[in-house]
Coordinates of C-alpha atoms in Angstrom, one line a residue:
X9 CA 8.0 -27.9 18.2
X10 CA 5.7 -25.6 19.3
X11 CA 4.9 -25.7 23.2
X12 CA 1.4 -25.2 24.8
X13 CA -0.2 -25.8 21.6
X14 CA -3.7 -25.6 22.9
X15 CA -4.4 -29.1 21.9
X16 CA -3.5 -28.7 18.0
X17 CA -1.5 -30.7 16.8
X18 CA 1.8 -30.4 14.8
X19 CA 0.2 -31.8 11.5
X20 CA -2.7 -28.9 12.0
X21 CA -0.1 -26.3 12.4
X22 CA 1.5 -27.3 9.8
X23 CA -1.3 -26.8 7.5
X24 CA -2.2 -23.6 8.9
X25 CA 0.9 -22.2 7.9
X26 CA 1.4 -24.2 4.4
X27 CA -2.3 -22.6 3.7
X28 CA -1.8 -19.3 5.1
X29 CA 1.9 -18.9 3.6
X30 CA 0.3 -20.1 0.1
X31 CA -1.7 -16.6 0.3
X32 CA -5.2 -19.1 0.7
X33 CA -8.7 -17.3 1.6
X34 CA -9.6 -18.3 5.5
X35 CA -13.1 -19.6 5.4
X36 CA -14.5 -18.2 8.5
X37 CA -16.0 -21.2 10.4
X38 CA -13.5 -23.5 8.6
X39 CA -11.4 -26.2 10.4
X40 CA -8.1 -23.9 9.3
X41 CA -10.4 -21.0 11.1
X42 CA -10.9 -23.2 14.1
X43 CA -6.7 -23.3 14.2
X44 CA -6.6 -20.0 13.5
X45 CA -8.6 -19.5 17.1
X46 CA -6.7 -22.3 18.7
X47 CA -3.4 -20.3 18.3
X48 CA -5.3 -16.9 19.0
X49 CA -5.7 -18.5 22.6
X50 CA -2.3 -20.1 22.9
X51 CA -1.0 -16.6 21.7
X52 CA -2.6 -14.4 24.2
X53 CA -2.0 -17.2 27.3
X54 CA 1.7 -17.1 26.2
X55 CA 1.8 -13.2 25.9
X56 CA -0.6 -12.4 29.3
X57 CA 1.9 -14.3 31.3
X58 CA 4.6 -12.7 29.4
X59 CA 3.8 -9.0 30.0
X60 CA 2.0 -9.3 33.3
X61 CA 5.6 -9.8 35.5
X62 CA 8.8 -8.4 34.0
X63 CA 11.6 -10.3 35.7
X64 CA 15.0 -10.5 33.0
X65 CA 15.1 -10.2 29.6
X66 CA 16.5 -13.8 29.6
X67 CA 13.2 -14.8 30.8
X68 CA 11.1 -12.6 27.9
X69 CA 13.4 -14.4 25.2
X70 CA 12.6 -17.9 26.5
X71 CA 9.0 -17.0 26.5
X72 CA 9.4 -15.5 23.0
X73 CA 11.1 -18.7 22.1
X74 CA 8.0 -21.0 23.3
X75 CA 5.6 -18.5 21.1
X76 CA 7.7 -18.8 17.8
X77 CA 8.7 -22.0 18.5
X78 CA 12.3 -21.8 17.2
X79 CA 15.6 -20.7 19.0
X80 CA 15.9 -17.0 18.9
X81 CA 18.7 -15.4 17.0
X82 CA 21.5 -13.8 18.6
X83 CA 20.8 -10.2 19.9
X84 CA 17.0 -10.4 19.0
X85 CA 15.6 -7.9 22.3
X86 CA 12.2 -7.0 22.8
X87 CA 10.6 -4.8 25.5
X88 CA 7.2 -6.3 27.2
X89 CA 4.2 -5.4 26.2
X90 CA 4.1 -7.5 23.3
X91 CA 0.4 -8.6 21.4
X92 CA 0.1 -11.3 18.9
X93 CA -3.0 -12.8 17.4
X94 CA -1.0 -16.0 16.2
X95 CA 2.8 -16.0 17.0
X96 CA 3.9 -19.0 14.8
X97 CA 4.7 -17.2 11.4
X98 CA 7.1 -14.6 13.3
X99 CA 10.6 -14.7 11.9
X100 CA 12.7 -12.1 13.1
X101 CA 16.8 -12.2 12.2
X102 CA 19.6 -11.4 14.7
X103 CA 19.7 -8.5 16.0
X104 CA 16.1 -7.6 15.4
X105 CA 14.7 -5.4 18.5
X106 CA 11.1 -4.7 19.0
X107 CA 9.8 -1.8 21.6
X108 CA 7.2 -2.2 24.1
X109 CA 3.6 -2.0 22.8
X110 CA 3.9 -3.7 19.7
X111 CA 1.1 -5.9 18.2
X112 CA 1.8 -8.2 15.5
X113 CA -0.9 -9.9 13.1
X114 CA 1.3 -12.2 12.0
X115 CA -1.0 -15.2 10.3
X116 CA -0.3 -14.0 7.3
X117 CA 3.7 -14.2 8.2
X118 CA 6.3 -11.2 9.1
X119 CA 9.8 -11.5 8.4
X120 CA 11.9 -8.9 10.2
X121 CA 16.0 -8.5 8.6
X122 CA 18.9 -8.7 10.6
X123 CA 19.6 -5.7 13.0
X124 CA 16.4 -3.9 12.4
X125 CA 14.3 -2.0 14.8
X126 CA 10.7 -1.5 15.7
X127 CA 9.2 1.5 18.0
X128 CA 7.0 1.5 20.4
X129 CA 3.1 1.0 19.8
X130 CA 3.7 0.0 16.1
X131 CA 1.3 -2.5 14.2
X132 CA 2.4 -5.2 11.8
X133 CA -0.7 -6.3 9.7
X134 CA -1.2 -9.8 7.3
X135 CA -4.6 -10.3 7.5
X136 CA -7.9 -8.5 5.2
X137 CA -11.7 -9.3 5.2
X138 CA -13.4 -10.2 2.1
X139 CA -14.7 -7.4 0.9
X140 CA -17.5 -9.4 -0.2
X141 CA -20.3 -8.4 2.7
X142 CA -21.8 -11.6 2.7
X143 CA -18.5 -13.2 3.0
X144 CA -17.3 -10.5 5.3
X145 CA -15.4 -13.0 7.9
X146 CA -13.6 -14.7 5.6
X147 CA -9.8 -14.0 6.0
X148 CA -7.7 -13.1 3.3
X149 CA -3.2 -13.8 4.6
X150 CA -0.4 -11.6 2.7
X151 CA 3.0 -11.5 4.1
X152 CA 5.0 -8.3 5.3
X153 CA 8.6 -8.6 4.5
X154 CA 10.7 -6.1 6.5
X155 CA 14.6 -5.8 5.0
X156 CA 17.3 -5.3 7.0
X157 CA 18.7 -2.6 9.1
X158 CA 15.5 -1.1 8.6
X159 CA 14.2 1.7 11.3
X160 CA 10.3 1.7 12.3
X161 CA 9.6 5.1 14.1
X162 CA 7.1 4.9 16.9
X163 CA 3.4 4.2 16.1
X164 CA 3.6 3.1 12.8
X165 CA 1.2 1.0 11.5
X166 CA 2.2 -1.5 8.4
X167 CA -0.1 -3.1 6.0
X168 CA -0.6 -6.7 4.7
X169 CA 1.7 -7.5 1.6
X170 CA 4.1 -4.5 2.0
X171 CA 7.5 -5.1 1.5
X172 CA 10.2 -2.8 3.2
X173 CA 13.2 -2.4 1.1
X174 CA 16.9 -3.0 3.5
X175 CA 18.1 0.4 5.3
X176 CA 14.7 2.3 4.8
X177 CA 13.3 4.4 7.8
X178 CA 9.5 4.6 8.7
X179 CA 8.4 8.0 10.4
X180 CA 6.4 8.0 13.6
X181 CA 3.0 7.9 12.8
X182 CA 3.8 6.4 9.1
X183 CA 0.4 4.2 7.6
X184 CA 2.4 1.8 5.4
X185 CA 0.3 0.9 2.0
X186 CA 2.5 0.3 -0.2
X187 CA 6.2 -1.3 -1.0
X188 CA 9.2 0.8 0.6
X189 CA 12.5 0.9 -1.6
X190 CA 15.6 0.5 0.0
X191 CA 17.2 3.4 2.1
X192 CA 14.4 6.2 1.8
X193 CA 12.3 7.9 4.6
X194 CA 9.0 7.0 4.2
X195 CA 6.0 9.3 6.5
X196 CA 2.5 10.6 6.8
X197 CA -0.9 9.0 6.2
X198 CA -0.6 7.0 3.7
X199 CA 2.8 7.2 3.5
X200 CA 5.0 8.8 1.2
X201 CA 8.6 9.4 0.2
X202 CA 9.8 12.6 2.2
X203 CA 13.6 11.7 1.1
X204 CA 16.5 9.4 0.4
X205 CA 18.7 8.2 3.3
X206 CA 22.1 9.2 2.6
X207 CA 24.8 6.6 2.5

């Protein structure tokens, strides 16, 4: 399924993503933190090869589609750069176009809604320490759910576990902390309701 898989195996990816989608702590040192590193490196081969020489978007979606590891959607666009530390627990609808600059955390998992769009340089977070110092390393997964035809201004940075309601609209610079209800503005640092989107 998944191409240049770093020497992992389906069966160990598998279990990543049954462990991290079951909201499990990552054990730093752990054989699922070992995976966790294995996919960071097939990531960032996929991705430097990716962004270092632009030649169609045709050829951005097929490498998109090697680094997700499914068929994209219809109408899913992204602009190069693009960073991920994982790339197998992206799930973007039709539709779905992503800006240059974006960096996506995405062990945790990120689900993007049909026709939504996200600006340049934002951040899509799914991953906390322990707060526990002596257990600092360990990694702690919660997914971002992102509705659809939802609008992420430029430079927005999104937390782990936030869920943005459909037809909501992020301002530029927004610091996401919290759930977004459908169709409001959302802004500021952390943000907060500024008004509703009329319909």
């Amino acid at each position: 399924m998944y191409e240049d898989s770093n020497g992992l195996t389906q069966e160990q990816i598998d279990r990543f993503l049954a462990s991290m989608n079951a909201g499990e702590e990552c054990v730093a040192g752990s054989e699922m933190h070992q995976v966790m590193t294995g996919l960071s490196e097939r990531a960032m081969r996929i991705t430097s090869r990716m962004n270092a020489r632009f030649t169609s978007f045709s050829d951005v979606r097929a490498q998109l589609e090697e680094l997700f590891g499914y068929e994209l959607p219809e109408g899913v666009g992204m602009f190069p750069p693009f960073t991920t530390d994982c790339g197998v627990n992206t799930h973007l609808e039709e539709g779905v176009f992503i800006n240059s600059g974006c960096r996506f955390q995405d062990q945790g998992g990120i689900y993007i809604g049909a026709r939504s769009l996200v600006g340049h340089n934002c951040v899509i977070a799914t991953l906390n320490h322990n707060m526990d110092p002596a257990q600092r390393a360990n990694l702690l997964p919660a997914p971002v759910h992102i509705g659809q035809d939802v609008w992420i201004g430029a430079n927005c940075t999104i937390l782990p576990g936030v869920s943005i309601g459909d037809g909501a609209v992020l301002a530029a610079g927004a610091v996401v902390t919290k759930d977004v209800e459908a169709c409001t503005v959302m802004g500021g640092v952390p943000a907060k309701v500024i008004k509703r989107v009329a319909s």
